[in-house]
Short mmCIF file of C-alpha atoms and ligand atoms in Angstrom, two decimals:
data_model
loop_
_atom_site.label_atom_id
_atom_site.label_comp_id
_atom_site.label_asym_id
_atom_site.label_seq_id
_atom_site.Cartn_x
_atom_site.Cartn_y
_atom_site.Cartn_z
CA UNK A 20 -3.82 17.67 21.64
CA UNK A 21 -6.70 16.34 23.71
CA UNK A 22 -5.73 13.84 25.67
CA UNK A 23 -7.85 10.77 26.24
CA UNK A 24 -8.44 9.44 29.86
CA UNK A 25 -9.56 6.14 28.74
CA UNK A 26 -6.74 4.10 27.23
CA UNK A 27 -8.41 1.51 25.67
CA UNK A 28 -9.81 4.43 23.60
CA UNK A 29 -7.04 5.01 22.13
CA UNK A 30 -5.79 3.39 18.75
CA UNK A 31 -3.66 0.08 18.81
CA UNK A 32 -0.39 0.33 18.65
CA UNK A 33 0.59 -0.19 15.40
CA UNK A 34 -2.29 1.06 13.76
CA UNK A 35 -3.38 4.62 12.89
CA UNK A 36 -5.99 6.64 11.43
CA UNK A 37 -6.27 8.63 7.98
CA UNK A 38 -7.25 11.84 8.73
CA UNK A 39 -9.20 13.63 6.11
CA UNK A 40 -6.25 15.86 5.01
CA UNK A 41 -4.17 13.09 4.41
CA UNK A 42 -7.07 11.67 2.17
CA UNK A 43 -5.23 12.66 -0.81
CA UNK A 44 -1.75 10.37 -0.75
CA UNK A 45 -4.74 7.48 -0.87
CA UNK A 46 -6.69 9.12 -3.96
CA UNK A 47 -3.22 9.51 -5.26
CA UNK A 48 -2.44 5.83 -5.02
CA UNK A 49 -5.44 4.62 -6.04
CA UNK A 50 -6.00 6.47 -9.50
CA UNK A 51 -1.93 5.94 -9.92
CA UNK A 52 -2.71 2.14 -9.63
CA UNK A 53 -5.97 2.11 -11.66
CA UNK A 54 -4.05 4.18 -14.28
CA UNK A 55 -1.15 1.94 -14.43
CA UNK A 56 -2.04 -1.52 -13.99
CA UNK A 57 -5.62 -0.98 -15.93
CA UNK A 58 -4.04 0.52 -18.54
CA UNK A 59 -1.68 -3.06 -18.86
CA UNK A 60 -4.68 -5.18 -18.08
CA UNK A 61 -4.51 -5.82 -14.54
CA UNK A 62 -7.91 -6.08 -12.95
CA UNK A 63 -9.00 -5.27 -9.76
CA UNK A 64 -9.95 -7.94 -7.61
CA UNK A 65 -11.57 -7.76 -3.73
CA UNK A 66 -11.27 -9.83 -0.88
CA UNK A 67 -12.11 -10.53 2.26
CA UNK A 68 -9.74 -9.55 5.56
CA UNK A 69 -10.60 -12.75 7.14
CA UNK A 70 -10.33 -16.41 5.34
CA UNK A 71 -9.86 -19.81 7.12
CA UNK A 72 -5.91 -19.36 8.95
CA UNK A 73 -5.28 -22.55 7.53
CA UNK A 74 -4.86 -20.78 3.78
CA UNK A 75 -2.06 -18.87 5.32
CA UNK A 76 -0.63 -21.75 7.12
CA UNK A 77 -0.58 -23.84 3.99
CA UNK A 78 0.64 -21.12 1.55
CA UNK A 79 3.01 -18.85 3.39
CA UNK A 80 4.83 -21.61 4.43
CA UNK A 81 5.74 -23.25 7.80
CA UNK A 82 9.02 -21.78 8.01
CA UNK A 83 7.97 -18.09 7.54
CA UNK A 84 8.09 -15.67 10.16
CA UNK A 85 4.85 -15.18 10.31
CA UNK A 86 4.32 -18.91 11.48
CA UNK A 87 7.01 -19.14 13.38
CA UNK A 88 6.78 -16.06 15.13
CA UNK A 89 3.40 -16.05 15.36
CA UNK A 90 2.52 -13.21 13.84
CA UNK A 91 -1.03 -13.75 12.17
CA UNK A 92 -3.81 -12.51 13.77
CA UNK A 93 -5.77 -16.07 14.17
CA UNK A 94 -8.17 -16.08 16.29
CA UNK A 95 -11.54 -18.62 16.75
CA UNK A 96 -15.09 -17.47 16.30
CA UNK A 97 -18.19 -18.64 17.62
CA UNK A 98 -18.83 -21.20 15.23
CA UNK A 99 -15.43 -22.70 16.13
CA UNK A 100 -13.79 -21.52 12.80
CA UNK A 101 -10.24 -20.85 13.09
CA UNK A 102 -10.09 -17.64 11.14
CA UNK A 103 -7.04 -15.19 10.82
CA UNK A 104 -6.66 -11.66 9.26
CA UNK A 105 -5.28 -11.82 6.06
CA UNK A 106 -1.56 -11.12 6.86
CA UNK A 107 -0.74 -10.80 2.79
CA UNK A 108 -3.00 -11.01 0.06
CA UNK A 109 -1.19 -13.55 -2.31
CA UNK A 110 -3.16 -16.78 -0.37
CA UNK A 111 -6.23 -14.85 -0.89
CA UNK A 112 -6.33 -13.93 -4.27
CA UNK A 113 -5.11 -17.55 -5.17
CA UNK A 114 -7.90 -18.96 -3.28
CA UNK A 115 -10.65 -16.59 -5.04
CA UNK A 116 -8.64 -17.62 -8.29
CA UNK A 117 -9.46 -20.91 -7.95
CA UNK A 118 -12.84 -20.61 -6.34
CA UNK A 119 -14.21 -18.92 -9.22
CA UNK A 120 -12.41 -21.31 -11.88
CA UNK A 121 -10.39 -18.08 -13.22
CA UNK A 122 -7.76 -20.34 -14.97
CA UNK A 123 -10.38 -20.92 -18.05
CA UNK A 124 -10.05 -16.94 -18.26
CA UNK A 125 -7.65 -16.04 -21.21
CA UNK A 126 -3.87 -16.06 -20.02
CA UNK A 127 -2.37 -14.53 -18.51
CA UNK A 128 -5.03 -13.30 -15.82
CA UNK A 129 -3.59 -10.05 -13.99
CA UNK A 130 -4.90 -9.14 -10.99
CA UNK A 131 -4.64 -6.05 -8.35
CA UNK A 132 -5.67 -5.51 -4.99
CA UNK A 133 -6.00 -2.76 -2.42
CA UNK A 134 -6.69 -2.90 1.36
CA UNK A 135 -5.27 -3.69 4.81
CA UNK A 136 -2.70 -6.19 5.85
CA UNK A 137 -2.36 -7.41 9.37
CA UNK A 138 0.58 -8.63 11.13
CA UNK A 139 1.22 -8.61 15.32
CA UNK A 140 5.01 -7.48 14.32
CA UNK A 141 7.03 -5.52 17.32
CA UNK A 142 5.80 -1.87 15.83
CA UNK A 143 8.55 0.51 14.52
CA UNK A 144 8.90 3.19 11.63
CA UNK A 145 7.84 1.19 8.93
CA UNK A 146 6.46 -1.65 10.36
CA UNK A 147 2.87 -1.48 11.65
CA UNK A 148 0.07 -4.13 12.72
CA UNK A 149 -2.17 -2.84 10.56
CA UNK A 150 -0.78 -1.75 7.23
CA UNK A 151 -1.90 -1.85 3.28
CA UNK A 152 -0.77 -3.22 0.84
CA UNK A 153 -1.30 -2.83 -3.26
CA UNK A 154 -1.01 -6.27 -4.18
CA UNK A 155 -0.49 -7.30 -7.93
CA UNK A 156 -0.81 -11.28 -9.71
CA UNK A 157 0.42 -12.47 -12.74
CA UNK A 158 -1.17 -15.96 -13.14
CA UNK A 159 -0.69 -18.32 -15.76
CA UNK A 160 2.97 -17.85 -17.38
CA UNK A 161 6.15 -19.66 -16.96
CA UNK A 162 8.79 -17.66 -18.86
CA UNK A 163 10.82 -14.57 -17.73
CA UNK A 164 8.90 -12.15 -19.84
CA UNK A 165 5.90 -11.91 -17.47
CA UNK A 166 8.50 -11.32 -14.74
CA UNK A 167 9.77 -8.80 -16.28
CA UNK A 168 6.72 -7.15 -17.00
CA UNK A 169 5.65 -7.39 -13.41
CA UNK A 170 8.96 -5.67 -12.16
CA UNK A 171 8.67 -3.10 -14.90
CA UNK A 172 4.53 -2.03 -13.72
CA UNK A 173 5.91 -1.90 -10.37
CA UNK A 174 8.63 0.19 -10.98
CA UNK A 175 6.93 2.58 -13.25
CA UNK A 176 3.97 3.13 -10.48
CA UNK A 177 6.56 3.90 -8.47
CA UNK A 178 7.94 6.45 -10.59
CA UNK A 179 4.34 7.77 -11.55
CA UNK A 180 3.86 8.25 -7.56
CA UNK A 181 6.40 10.64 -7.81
CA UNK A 182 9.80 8.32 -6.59
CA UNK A 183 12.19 8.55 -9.08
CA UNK A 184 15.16 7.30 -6.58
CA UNK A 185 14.23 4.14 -6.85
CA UNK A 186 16.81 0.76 -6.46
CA UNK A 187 15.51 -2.48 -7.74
CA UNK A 188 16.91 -5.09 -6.67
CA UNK A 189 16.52 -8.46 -8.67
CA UNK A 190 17.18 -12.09 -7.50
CA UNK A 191 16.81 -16.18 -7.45
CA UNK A 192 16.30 -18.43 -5.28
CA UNK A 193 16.38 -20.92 -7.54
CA UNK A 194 14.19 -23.83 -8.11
CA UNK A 195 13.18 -26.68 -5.46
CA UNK A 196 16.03 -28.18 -6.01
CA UNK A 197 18.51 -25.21 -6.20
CA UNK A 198 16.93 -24.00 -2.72
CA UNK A 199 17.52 -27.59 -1.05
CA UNK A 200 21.06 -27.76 -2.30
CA UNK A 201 21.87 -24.48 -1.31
CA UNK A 202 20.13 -24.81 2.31
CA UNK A 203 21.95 -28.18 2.83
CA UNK A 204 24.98 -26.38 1.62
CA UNK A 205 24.35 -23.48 4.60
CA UNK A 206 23.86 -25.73 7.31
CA UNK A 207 27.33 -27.32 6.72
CA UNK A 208 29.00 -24.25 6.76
CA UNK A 209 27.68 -22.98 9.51
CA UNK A 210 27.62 -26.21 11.47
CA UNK A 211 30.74 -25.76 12.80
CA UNK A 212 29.59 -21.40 14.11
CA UNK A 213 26.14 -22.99 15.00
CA UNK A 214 26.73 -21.67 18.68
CA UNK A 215 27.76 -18.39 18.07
CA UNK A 216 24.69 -17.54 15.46
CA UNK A 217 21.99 -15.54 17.30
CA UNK A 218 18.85 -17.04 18.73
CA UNK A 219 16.93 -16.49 15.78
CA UNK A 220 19.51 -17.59 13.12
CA UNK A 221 19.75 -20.69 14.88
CA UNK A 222 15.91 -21.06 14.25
CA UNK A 223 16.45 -20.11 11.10
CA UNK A 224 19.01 -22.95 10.40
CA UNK A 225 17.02 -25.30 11.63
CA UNK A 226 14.03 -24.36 9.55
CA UNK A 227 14.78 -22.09 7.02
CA UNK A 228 18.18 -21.74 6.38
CA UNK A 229 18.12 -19.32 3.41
CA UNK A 230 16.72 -16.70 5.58
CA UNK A 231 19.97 -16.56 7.59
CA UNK A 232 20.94 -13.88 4.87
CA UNK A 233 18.00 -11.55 6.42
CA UNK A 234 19.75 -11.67 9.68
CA UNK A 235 20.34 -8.10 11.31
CA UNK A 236 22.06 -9.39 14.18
CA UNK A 237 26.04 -7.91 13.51
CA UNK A 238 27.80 -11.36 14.80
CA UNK A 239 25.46 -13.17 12.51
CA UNK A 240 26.09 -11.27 9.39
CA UNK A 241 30.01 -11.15 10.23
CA UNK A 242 30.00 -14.73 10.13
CA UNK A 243 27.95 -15.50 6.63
CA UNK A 244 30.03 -12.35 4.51
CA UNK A 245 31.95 -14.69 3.40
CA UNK A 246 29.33 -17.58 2.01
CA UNK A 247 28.02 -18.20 -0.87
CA UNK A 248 24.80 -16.49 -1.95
CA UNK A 249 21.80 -17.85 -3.70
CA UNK A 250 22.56 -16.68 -7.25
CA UNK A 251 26.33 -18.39 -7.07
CA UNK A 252 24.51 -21.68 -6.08
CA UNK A 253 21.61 -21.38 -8.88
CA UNK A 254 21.13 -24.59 -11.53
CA UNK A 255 21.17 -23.77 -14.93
CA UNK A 256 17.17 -23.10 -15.93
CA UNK A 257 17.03 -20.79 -13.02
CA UNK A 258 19.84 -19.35 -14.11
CA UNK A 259 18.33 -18.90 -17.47
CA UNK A 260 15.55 -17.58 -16.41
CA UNK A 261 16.88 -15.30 -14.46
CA UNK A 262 19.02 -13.95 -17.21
CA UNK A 263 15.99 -13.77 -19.13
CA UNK A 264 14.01 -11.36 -16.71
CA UNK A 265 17.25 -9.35 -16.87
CA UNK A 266 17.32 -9.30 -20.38
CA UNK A 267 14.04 -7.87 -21.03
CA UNK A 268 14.14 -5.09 -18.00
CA UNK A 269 17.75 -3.68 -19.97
CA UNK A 270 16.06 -3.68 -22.82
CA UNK A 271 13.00 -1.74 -21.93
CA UNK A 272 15.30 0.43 -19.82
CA UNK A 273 13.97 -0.75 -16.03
CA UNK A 274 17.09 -0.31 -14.31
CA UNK A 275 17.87 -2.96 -11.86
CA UNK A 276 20.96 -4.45 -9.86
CA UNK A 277 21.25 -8.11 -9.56
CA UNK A 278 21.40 -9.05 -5.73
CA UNK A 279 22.87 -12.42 -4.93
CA UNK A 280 21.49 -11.84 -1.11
CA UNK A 281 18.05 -11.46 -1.99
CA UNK A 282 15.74 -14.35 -0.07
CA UNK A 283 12.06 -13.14 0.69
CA UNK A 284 10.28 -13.80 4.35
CA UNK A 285 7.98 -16.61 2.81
CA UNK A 286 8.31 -19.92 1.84
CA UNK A 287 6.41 -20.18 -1.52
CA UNK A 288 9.13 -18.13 -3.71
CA UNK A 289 10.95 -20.46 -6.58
CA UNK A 290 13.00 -18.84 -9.03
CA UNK A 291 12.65 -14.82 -9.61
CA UNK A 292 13.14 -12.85 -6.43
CA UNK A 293 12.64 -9.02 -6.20
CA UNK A 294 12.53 -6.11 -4.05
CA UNK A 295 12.12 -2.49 -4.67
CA UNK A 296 14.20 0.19 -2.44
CA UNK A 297 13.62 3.44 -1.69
CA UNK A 298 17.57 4.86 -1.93
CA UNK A 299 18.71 6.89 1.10
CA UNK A 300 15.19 6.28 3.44
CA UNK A 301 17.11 3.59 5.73
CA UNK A 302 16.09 1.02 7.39
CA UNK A 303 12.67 0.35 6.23
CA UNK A 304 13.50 0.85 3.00
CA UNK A 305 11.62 -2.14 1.08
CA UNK A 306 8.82 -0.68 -0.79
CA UNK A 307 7.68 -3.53 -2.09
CA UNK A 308 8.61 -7.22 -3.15
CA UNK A 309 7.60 -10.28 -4.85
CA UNK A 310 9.16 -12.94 -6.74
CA UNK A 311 7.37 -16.44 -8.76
CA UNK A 312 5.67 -19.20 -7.11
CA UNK A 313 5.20 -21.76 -9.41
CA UNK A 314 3.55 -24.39 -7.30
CA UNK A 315 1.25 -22.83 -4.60
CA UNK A 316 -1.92 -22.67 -6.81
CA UNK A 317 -2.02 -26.42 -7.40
CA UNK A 318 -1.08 -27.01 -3.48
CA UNK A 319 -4.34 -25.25 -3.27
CA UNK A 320 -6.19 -27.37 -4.97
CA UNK A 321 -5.89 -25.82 -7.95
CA UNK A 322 -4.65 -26.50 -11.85
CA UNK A 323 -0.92 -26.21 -12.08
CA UNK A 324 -0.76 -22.64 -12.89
CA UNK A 325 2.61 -20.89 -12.52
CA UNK A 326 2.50 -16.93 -11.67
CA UNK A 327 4.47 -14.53 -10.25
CA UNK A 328 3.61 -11.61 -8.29
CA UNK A 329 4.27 -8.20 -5.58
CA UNK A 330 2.88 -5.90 -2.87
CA UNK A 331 3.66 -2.70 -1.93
CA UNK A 332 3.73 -1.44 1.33
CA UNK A 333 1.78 1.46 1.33
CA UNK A 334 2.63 2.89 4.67
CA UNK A 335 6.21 2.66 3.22
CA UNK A 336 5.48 4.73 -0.11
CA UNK A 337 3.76 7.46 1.79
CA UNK A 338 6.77 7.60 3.88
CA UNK A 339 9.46 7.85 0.89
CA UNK A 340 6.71 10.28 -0.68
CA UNK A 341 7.72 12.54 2.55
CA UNK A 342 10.80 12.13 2.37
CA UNK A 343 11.08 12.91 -1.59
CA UNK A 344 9.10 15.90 -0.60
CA UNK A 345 6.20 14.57 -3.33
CA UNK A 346 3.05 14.34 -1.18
CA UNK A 347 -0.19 15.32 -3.05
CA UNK A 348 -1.73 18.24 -1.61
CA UNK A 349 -4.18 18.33 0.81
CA UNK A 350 -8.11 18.33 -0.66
CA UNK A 351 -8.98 21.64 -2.40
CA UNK A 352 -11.37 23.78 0.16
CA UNK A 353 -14.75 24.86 -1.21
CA UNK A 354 -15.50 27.17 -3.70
CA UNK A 355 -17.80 29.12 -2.22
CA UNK A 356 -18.55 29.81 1.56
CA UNK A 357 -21.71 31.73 2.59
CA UNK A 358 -22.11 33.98 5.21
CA UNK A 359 -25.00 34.62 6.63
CA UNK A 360 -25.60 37.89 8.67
CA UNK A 361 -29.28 37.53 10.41
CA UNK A 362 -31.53 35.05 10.86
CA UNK A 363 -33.10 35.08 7.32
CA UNK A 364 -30.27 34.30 5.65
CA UNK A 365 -29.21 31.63 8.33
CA UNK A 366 -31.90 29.79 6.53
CA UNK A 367 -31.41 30.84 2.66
CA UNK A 368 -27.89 29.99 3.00
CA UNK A 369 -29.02 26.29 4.05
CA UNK A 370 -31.50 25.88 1.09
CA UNK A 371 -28.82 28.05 -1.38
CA UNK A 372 -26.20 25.44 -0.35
CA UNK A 373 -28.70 22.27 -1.14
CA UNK A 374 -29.07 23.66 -4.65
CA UNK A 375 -26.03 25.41 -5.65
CA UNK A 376 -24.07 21.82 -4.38
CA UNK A 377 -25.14 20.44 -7.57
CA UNK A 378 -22.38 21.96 -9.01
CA UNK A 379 -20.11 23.30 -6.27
CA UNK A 380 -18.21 22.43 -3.58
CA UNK A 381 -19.99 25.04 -1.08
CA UNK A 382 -20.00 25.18 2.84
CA UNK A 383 -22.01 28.22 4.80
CA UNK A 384 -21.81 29.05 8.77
CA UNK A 385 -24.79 27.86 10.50
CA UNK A 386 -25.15 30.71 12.84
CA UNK A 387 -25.01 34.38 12.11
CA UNK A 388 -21.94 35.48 11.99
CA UNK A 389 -20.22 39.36 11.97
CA UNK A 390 -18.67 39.70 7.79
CA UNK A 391 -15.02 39.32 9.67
CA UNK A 392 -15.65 36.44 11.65
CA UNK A 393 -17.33 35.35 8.69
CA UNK A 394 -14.75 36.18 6.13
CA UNK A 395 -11.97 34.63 8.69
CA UNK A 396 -14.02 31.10 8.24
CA UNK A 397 -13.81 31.49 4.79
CA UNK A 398 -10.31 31.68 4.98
CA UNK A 399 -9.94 29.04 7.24
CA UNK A 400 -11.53 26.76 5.29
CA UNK A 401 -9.44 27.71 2.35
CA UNK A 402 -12.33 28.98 0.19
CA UNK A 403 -12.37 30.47 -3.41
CA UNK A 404 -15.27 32.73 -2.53
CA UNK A 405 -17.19 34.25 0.34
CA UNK A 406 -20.91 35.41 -0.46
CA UNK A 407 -22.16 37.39 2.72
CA UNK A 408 -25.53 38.30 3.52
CA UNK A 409 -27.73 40.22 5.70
CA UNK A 410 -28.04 42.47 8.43
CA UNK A 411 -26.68 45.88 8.03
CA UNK A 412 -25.77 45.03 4.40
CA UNK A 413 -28.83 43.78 3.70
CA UNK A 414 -31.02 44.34 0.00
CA UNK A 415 -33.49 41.82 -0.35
CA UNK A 416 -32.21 39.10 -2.47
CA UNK A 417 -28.38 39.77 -3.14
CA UNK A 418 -25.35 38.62 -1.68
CA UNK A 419 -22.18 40.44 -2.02
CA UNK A 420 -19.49 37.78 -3.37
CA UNK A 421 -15.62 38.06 -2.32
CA UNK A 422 -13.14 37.03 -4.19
CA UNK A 423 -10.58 35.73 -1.36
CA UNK A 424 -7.25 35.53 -3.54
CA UNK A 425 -7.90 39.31 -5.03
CA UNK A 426 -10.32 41.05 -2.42
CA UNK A 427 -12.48 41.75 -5.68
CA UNK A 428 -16.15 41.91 -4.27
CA UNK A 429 -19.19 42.07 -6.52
CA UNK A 430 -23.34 42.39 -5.71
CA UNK A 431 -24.99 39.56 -7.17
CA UNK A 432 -28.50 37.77 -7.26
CA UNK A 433 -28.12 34.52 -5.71
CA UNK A 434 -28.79 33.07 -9.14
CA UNK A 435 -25.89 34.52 -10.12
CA UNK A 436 -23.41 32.95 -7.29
CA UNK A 437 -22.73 29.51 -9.78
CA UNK A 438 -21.80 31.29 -12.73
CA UNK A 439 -19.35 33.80 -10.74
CA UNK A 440 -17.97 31.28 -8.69
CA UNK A 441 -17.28 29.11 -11.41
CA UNK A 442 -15.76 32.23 -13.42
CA UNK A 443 -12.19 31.66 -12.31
CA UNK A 444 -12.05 28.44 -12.93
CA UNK A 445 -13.70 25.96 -10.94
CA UNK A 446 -12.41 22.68 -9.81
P1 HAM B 503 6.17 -9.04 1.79
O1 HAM B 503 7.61 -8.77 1.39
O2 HAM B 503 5.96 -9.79 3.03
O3 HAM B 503 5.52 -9.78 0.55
O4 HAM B 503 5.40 -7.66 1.88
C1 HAM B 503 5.41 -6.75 0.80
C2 HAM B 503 5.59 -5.33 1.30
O5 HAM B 503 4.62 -5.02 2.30
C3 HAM B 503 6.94 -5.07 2.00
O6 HAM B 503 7.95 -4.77 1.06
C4 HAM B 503 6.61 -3.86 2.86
O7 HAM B 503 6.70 -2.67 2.09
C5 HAM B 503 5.15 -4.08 3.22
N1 HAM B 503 5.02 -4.62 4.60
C6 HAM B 503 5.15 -5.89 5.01
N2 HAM B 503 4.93 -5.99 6.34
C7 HAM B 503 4.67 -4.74 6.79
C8 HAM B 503 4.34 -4.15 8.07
N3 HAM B 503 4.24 -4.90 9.16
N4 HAM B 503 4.13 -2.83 8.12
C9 HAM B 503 4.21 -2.06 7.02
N5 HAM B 503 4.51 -2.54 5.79
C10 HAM B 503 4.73 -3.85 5.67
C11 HAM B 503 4.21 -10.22 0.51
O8 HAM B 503 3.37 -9.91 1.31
C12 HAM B 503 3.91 -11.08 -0.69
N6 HAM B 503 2.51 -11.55 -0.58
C13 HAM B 503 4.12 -10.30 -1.97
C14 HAM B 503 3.79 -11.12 -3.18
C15 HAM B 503 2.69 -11.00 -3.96
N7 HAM B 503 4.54 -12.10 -3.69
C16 HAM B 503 3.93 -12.61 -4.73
N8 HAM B 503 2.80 -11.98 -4.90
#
């Protein structure tokens, strides 16, 4: 590979470019998503990258990592703005949601998004600083059933992508209440350890306790086996609620585990809790997650609108894709390359191409070329058909199409070339 002298010419760590034969995994996605979601009435919705930091500060929650660890790209412009790059799309959408008065829309309003995330995480597999996400809303419903149906579109994208090993793993964090009682009941049992927790799980108990349960740190997770989890700790509606969500993903045949650990990086989660594993891809293995936040759209300045909601990490699926050896393949090559032999036919192959690419994917080499070189581009390209003219070979007006697959080779007008190049079946 080339290598460039200049570093700052390089890409940022952390972020990456899609090179064209890798195209496909993201028409994949896309049409999976439009196919899914459209067909159960989610709409696509766009937003911008940037929107005032302070709609991430107030939604994501003061405790999150991405506050605390300062992990949002916020920067200041020149109008003295404090801006940031959207580090999730959730604050976003809400915002637009209530911007554009989309609670007098009939309920439930479903919405999907597509585009990059940013957050200045320490880079590993998995975890970049720029990275997508296909983010999905549910606004406007307080029961389990829309949970359920969230969980079950996310799962059966997943499956449509081509990942059928698949673990989802549901859970509660309760309501206000439940996640107060439960965080008061954490710091008194680990008062007593509060010394031995790791740096960051003694943050964590000071701010978040819940999140202890996240902790990767091998002391840390030695000395909370033993506690009680979220679900044990959950009051009843919760409770009900969550056996609701259950009850509707067994009956439509979602399969699911209930996880008593799960707690989710941001602060606006009440109630359902959700993630979706990839089995056997380690330690990234979160495809996605989500849960209900009843609550945030009115501390936006919103009408009290309950919803529940997911992303999936793109990056992520592409990666389990790999690994489940179900990557799309690469772009089809053209179906016709011309060759062009002299100088004439340099320049009918240029005009041939203008027309005949109203119906064909075509590409031609701009310089004379020898019928093997010529042929060997075709190849390379990974071309139906070669049509060579000129030079030796030449008889005024017709080009001599090859059939790459077969070797078949034919004299034809160049008239002709659409209709035999179509012939086997075009694309
Ligand atoms: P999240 O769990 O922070 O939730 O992110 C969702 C998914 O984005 C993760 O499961 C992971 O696949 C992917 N992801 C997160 N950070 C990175 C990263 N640095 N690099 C690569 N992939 C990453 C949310 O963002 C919530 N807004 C989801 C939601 C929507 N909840 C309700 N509505």
């Amino acid at each position: 590979m080339y290598a460039l002298r200049v570093m700052r010419t390089r890409a940022v760590k952390g972020t990456y470019d899609v090179l064209p034969e890798r195209q496909s995994s993201w028409h994949l996605l896309r049409d999976t998503a439009e196919r899914v979601l459209g067909r159960a009435g989610v709409e696509e919705l766009t937003t911008p990258v940037i929107e005032h930091a302070e709609l991430f500060e107030r939604s994501v929650g003061a405790s999150a990592d991405l506050v605390v660890q300062k992990e949002m790209y916020r920067f200041e412009d020149r109008g003295g703005r404090t801006l940031a790059l959207r580090p999730e799309f959730t604050a976003g959408v809400l915002r637009s949601f209530v911007e554009h008065g989309m609670h007098t829309r009939p309920t439930p309003v479903k919405l999907w998004s597509l585009g990059p995330a940013f957050r200045a995480e320490n880079v590993q597999r998995g975890r970049y600083r720029q990275f997508h996400q296909l983010n999905c809303e549910y606004l406007g419903l307080p029961g389990p059933l829309i949970d359920a149906e969230a969980i079950a579109a996310l799962h059966d994208l997943l499956v449509e992508l081509g990942l059928p090993e698949l673990r989802v793993a549901l859970g509660s964090v309760g309501d206000a209440a439940d996640r107060d009682a439960y965080n008061a009941y954490l710091r008194e049992a680990l008062d007593g350890v509060r010394d031995e927790l790791s740096p960051t799980s003694q943050e964590r108990l000071r701010l978040n306790p819940m999140r202890i349960l996240d902790a990767k740190d091998e002391n840390d997770r030695r000395l909370i086996a033993d506690l009680d989890r979220p679900l044990d700790r959950l009051g009843p509606d919760a409770r009900a609620h969550l056996d609701g969500v259950a009850e509707h993903l067994s009956a439509w045949e979602v399969p699911f585990d209930l996880a008593p650990e799960i707690v989710r990086g941001l602060d606006y989660y009440r109630r359902t809790a959700f993630e979706v594993h990839a089995v056997g891809i380690g330690a990234q293995s979160a495809l996605a997650g989500g849960g209900r936040y009843d609550g945030l759209v009115a501390s936006l300045g919103g009408p009290e609108t309950p919803a529940i909601g997911w992303a999936l990490g793109v990056e992520r699926v592409f990666d389990a894709l790999a690994q489940a050896d179900a990557v799309p393949d690469a772009p089809a090559g053209p179906d016709l390359f011309l060759v062009p032999m002299d100088d004439d036919a340099v320049r009918e192959a240029a005009t041939l191409a203008r027309t005949l690419r109203r119906e064909l994917h075509v590409r031609h080499a701009y310089q004379v070329r020898a019928p093997g070189k010529g042929l060997r581009d075709a190849d390379r390209a990974g071309a139906r058909f070669a049509a060579l003219r000129g030079g030796r070979e030449r008889s005024a007006g017709v080009w001599t199409l090859k059939n790459l697959a077969s070797g078949e080779q034919t004299e034809l007008a160049a008239d002709r070339l659409v209709d035999a190049a179509r012939k086997d079946g075009s694309r």
